[in-house]
PDB file of C-alpha atoms in Angstrom:
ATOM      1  CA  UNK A   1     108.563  80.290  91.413  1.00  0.00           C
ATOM      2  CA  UNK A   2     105.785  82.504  91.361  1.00  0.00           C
ATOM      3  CA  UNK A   3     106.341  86.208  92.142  1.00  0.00           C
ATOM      4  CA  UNK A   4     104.099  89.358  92.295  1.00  0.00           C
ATOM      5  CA  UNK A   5     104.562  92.894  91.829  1.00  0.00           C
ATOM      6  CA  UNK A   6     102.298  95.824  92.642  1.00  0.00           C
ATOM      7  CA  UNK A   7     103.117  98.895  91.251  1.00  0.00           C
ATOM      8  CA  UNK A   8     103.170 101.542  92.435  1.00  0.00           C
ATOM      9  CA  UNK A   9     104.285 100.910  95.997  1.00  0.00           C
ATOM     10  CA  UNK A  10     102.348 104.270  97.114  1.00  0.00           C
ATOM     11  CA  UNK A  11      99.572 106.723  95.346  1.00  0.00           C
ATOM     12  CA  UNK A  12      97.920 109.541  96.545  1.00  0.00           C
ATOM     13  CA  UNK A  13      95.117 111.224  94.729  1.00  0.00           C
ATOM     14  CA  UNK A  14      92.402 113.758  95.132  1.00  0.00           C
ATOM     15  CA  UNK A  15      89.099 112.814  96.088  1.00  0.00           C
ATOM     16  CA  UNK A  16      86.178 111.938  93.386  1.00  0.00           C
ATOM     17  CA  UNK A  17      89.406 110.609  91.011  1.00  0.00           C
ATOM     18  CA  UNK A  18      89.112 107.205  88.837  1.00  0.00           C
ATOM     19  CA  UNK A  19      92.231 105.267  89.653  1.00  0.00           C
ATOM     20  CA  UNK A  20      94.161 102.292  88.424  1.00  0.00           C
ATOM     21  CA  UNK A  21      96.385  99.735  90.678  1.00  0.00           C
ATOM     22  CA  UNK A  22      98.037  97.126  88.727  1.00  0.00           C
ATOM     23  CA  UNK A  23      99.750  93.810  89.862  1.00  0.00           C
ATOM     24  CA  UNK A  24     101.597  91.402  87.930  1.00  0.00           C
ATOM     25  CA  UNK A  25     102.463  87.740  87.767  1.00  0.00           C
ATOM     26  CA  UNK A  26     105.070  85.747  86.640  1.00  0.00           C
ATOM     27  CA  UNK A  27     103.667  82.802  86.151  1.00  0.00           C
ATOM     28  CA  UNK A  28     100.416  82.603  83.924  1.00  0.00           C
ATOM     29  CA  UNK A  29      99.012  79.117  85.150  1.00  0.00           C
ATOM     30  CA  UNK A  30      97.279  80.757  87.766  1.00  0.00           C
ATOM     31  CA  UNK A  31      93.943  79.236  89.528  1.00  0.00           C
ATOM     32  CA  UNK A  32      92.160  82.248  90.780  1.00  0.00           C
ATOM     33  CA  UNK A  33      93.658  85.711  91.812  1.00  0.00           C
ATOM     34  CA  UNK A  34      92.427  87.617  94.853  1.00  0.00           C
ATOM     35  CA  UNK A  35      92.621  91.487  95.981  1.00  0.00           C
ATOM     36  CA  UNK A  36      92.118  92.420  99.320  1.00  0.00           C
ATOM     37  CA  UNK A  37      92.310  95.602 101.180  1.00  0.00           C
ATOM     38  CA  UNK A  38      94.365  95.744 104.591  1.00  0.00           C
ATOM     39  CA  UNK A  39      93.582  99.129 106.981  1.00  0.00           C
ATOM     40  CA  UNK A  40      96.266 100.289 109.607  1.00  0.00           C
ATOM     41  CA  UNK A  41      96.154  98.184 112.368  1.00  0.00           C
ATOM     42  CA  UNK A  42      93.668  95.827 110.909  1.00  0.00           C
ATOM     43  CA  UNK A  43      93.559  92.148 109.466  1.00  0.00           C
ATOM     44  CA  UNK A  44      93.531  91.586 105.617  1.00  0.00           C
ATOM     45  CA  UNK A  45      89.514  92.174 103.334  1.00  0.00           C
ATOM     46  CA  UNK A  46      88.662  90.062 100.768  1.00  0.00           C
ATOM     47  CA  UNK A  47      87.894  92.805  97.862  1.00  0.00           C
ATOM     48  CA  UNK A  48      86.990  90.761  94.941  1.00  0.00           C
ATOM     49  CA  UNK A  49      87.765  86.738  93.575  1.00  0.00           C
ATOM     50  CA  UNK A  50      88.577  86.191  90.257  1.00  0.00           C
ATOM     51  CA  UNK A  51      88.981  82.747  88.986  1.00  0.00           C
ATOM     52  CA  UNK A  52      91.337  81.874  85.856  1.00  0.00           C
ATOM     53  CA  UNK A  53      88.473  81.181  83.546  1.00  0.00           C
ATOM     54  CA  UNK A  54      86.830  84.753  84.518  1.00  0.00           C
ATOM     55  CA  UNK A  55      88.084  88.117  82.791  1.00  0.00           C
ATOM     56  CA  UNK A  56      86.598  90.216  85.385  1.00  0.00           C
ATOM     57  CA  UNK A  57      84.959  90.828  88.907  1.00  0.00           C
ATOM     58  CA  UNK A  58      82.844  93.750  89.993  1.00  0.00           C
ATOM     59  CA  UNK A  59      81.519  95.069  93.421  1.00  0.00           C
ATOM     60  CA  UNK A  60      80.200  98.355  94.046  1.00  0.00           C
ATOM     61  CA  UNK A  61      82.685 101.152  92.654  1.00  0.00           C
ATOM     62  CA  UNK A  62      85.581  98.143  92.121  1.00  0.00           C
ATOM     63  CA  UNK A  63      86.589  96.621  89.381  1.00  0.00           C
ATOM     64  CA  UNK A  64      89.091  94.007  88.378  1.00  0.00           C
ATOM     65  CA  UNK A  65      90.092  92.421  85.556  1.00  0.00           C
ATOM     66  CA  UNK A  66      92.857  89.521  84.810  1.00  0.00           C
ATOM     67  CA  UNK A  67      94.638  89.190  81.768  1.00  0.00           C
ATOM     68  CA  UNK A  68      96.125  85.719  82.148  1.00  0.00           C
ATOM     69  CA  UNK A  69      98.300  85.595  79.258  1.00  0.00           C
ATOM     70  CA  UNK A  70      99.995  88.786  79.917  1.00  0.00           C
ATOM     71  CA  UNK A  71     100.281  87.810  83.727  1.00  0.00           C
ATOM     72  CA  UNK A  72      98.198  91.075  84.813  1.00  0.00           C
ATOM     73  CA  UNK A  73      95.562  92.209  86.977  1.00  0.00           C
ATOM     74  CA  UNK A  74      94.066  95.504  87.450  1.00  0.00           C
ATOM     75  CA  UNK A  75      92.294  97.227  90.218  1.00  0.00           C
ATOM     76  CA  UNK A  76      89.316  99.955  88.877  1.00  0.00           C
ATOM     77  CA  UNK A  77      88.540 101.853  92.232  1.00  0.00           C
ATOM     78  CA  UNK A  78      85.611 104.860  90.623  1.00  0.00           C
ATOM     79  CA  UNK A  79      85.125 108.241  92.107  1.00  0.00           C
ATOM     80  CA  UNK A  80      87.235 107.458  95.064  1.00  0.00           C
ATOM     81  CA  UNK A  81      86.824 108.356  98.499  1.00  0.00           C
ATOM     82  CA  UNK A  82      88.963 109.473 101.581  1.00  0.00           C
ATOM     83  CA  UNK A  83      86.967 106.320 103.456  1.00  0.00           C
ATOM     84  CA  UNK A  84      89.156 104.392 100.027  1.00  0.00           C
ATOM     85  CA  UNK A  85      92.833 105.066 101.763  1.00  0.00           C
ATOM     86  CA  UNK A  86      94.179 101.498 102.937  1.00  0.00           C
ATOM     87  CA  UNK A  87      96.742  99.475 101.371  1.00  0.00           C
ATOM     88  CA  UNK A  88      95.555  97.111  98.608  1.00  0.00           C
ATOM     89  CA  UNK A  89      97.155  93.462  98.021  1.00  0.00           C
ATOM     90  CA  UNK A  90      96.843  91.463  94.644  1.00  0.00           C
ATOM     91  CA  UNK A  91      97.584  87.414  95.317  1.00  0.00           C
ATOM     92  CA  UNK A  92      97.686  84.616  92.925  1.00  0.00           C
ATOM     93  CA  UNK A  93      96.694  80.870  93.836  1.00  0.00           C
ATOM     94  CA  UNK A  94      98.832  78.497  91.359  1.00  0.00           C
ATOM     95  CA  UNK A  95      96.512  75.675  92.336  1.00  0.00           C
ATOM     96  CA  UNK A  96      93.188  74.772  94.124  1.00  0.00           C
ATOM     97  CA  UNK A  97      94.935  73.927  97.282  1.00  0.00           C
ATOM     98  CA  UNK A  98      97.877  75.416  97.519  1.00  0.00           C
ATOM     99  CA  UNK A  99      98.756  78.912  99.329  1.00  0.00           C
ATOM    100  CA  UNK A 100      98.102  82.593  97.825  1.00  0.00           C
ATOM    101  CA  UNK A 101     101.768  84.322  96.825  1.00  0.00           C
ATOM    102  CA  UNK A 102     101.003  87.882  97.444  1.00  0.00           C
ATOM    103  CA  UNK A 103     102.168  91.072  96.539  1.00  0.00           C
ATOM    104  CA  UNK A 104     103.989  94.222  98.169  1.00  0.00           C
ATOM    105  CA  UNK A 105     100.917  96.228  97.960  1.00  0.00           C
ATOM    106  CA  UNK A 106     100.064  99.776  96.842  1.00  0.00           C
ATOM    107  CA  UNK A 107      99.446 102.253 100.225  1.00  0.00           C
ATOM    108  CA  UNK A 108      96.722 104.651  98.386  1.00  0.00           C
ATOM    109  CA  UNK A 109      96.181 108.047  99.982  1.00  0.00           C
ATOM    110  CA  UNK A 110      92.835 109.478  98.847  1.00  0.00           C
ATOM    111  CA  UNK A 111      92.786 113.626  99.814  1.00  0.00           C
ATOM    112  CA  UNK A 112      89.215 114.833 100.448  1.00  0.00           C
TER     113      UNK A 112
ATOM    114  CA  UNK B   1      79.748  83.248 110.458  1.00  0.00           C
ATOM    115  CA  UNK B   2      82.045  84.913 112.761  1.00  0.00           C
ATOM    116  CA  UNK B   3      84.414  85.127 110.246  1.00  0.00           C
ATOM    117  CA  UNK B   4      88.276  83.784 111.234  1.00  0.00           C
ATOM    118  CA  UNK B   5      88.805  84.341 115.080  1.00  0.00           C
ATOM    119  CA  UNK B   6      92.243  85.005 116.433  1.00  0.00           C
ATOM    120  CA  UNK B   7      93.184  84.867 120.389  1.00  0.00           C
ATOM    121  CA  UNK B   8      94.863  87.297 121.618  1.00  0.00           C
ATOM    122  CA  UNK B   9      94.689  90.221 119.535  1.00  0.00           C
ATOM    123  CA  UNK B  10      97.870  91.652 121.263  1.00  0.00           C
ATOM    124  CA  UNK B  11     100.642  90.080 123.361  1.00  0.00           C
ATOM    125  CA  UNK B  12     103.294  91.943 124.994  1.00  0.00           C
ATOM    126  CA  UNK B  13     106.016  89.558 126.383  1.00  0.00           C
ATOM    127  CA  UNK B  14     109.438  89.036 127.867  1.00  0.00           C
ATOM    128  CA  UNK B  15     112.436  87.164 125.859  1.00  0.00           C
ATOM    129  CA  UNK B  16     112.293  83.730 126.610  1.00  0.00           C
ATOM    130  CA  UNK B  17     108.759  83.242 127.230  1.00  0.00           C
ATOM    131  CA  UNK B  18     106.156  80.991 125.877  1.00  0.00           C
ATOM    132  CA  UNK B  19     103.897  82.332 123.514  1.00  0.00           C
ATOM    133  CA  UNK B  20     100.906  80.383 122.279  1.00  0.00           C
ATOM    134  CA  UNK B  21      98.427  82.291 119.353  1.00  0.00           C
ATOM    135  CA  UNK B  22      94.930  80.708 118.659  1.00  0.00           C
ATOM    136  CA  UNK B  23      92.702  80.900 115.152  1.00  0.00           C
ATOM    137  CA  UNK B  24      89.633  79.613 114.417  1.00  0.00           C
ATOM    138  CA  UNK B  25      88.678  78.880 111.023  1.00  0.00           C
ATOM    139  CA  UNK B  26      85.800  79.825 109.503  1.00  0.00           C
ATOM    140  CA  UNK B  27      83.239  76.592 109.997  1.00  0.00           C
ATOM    141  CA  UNK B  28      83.641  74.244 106.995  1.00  0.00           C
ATOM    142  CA  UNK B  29      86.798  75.536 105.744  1.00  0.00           C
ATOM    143  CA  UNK B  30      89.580  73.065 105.089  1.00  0.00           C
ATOM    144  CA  UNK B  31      92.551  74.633 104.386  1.00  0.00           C
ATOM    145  CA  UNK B  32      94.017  77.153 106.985  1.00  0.00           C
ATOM    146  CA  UNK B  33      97.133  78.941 106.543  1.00  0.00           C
ATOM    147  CA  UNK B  34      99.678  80.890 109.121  1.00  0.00           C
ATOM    148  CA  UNK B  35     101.237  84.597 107.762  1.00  0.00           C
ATOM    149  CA  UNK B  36     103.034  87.202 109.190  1.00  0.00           C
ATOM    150  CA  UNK B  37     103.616  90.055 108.541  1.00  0.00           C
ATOM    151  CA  UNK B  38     106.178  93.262 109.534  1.00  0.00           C
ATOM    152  CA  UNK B  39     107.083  96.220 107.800  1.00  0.00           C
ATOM    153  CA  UNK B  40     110.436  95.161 106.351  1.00  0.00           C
ATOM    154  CA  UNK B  41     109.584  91.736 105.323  1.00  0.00           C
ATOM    155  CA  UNK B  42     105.890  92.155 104.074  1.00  0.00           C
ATOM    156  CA  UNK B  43     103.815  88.794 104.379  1.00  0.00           C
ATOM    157  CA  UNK B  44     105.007  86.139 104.641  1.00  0.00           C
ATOM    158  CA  UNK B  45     103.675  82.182 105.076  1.00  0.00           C
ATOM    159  CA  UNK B  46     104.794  80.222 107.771  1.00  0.00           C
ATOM    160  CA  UNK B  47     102.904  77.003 107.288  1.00  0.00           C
ATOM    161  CA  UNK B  48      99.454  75.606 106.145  1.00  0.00           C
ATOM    162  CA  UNK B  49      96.836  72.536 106.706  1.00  0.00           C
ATOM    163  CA  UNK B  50      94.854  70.658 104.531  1.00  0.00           C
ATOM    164  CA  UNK B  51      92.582  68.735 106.023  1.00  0.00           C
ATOM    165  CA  UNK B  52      94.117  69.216 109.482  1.00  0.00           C
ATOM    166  CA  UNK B  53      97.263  68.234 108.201  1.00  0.00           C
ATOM    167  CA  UNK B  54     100.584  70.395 108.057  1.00  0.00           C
ATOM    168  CA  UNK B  55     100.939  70.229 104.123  1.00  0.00           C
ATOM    169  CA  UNK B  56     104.316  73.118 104.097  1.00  0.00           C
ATOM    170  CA  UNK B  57     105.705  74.193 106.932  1.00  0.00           C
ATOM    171  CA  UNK B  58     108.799  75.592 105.036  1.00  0.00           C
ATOM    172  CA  UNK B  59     108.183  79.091 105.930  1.00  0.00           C
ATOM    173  CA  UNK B  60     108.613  78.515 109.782  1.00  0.00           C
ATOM    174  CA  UNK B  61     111.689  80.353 110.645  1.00  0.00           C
ATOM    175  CA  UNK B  62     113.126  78.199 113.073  1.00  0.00           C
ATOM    176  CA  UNK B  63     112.626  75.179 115.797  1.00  0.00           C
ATOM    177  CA  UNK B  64     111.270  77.377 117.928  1.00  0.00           C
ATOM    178  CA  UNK B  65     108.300  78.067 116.099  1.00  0.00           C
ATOM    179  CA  UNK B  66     105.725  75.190 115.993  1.00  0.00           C
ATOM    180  CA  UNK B  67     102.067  74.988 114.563  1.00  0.00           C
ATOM    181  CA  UNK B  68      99.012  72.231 115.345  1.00  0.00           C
ATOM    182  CA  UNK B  69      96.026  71.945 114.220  1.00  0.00           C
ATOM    183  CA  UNK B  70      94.421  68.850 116.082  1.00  0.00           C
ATOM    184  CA  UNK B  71      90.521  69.707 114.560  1.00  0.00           C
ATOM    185  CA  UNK B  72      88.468  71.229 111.915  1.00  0.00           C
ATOM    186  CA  UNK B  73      87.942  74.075 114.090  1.00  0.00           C
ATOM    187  CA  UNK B  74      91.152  74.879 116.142  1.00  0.00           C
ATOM    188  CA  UNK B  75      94.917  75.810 115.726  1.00  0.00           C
ATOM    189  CA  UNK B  76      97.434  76.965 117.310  1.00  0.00           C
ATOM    190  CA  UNK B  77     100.841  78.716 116.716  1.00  0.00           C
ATOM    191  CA  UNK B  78     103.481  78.316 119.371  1.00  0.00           C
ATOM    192  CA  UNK B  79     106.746  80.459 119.884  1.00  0.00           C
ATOM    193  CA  UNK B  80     109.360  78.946 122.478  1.00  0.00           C
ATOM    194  CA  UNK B  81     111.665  80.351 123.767  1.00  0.00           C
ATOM    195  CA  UNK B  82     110.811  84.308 122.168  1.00  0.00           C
ATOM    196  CA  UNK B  83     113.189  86.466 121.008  1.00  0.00           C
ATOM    197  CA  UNK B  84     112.560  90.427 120.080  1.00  0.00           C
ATOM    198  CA  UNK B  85     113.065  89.565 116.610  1.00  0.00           C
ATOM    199  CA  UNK B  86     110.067  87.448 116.245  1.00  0.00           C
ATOM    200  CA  UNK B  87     107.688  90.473 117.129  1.00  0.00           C
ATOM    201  CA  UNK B  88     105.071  90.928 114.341  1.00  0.00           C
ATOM    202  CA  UNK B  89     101.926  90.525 113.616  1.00  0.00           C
ATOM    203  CA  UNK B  90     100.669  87.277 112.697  1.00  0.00           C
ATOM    204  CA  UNK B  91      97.517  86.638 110.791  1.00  0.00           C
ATOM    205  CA  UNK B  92      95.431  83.328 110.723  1.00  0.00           C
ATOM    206  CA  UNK B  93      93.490  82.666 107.121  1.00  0.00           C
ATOM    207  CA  UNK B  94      91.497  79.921 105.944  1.00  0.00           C
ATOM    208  CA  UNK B  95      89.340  79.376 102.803  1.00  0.00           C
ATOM    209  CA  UNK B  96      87.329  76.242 101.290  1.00  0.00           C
ATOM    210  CA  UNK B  97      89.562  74.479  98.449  1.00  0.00           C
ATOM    211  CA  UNK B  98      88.576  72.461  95.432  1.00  0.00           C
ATOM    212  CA  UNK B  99      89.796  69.434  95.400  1.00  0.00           C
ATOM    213  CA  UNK B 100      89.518  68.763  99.066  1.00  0.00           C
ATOM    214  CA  UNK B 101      86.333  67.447 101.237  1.00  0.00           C
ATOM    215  CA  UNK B 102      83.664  70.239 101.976  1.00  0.00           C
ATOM    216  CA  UNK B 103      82.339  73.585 101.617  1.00  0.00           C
ATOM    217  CA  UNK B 104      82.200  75.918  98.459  1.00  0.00           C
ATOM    218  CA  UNK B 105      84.601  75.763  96.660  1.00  0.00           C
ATOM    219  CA  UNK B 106      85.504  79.267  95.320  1.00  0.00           C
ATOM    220  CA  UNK B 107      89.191  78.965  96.939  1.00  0.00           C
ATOM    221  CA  UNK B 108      88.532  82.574  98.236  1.00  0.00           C
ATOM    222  CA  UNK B 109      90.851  83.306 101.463  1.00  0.00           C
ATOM    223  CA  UNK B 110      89.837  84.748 104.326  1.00  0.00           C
ATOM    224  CA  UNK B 111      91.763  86.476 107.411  1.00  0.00           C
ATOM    225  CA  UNK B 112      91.613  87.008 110.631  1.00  0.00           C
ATOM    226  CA  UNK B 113      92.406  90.492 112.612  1.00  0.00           C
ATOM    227  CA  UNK B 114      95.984  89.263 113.892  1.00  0.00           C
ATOM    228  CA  UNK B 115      97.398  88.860 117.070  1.00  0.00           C
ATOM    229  CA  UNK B 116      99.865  91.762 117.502  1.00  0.00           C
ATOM    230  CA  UNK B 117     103.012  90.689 119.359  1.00  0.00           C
ATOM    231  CA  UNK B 118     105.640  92.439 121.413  1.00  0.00           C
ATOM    232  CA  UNK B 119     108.640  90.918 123.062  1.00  0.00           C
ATOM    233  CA  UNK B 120     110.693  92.881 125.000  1.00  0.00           C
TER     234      UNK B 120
END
């Protein structure tokens, strides 16, 4: 059964700092891995798509990559901003048509 | 597109009652999924359609929960009777698969804004 961590659960950080969120996977045979962003109060964003056969998946001041064989994924938020704090979920699809397992997520705290 | 649309964004109800949430999927999609989510449990999938049709409905807690989906364009997730414990927030998703009839097929998932509920 597939099962996926985000660590850490919580990060706070100044403003204008480069930061890393990392999720992991325990099953490699992933199709496509997702990260979204989820406000308080507020329905789940589609962040950024990555598909198994892609390394990695940029928009704007995000980056992620996927290292399948390792079972990781990393989330490269640039020169963050207080308008960055939300809570940010990493999910793995095992197959085309079959249902995202998600994460815990990491609450990130950015302090102007 | 509109995006996923869920009806009502909050409901605030009595043990015992009825409760009946609405989603509708993102035009073309054909996979839609049910989630919920609270603070001690996370997310968590109730059921999901391909096609229009219930494919797992494992994650439905009990009888009284119940889920249709009798178009492309329509679904519905139905409490009865409520109990306080089943107050959350539950999200609607769909996305466009490969492997199934329609649409791009990137696989990515997209969510409604939730219908909050309260029973008392």
């Amino acid at each position: 059964k597939q099962e996926v961590t985000q660590i850490p659960a919580a990060l706070s950080v100044p403003e204008g700092e480069n930061l890393v969120l990392n999720c992991s996977f325990t099953d490699s045979a992933i199709y496509n891995l997702q990260w979204f962003r989820q406000d308080p109060g507020k329905g789940l964003t589609s962040l950024l798509l990555i598909q198994s056969s892609q390394r990695e998946q940029t928009s704007g001041r995000l980056n992620a990559s996927l290292d399948k064989s390792s079972g990781r994924s990393t989330l490269y938020i640039a020169a963050s901003q207080p308008g960055d704090s939300a809570t940010y979920l990493c999910a793995v699809r095992q197959r085309g048509n079959t249902p995202l397992v998600f994460g815990k997520g990491t609450r990130l705290s950015v302090i102007a | 597109d509109a995006g996923v649309i869920q009806s009502p964004r909050h409901e605030v109800t009595e043990m015992g009652q009825e409760v009946t949430l609405r989603c509708k999927p993102i035009s073309g999609h054909n996979s839609l999924f049910w989630y919920r989510q609270t603070m001690m449990r996370g997310l968590e999938l109730l059921i999901y359609f391909n096609n229009n049709v219930p494919i797992d409905d494992s994650g439905m807690p009990e009888d009284r929960f119940s889920a249709k989906m009798p178009n492309a364009s329509f679904s519905t997730l139905k409490i009865q009777p409520s109990e306080p414990r089943d107050s959350a927030v539950y999200f609607c998703a769909s996305s466009s698969n490969p492997g199934l009839a329609g649409g791009p097929r990137t696989g990515e998932l997209f969510f409604g804004e939730g219908s909050r509920l309260t029973v008392l």
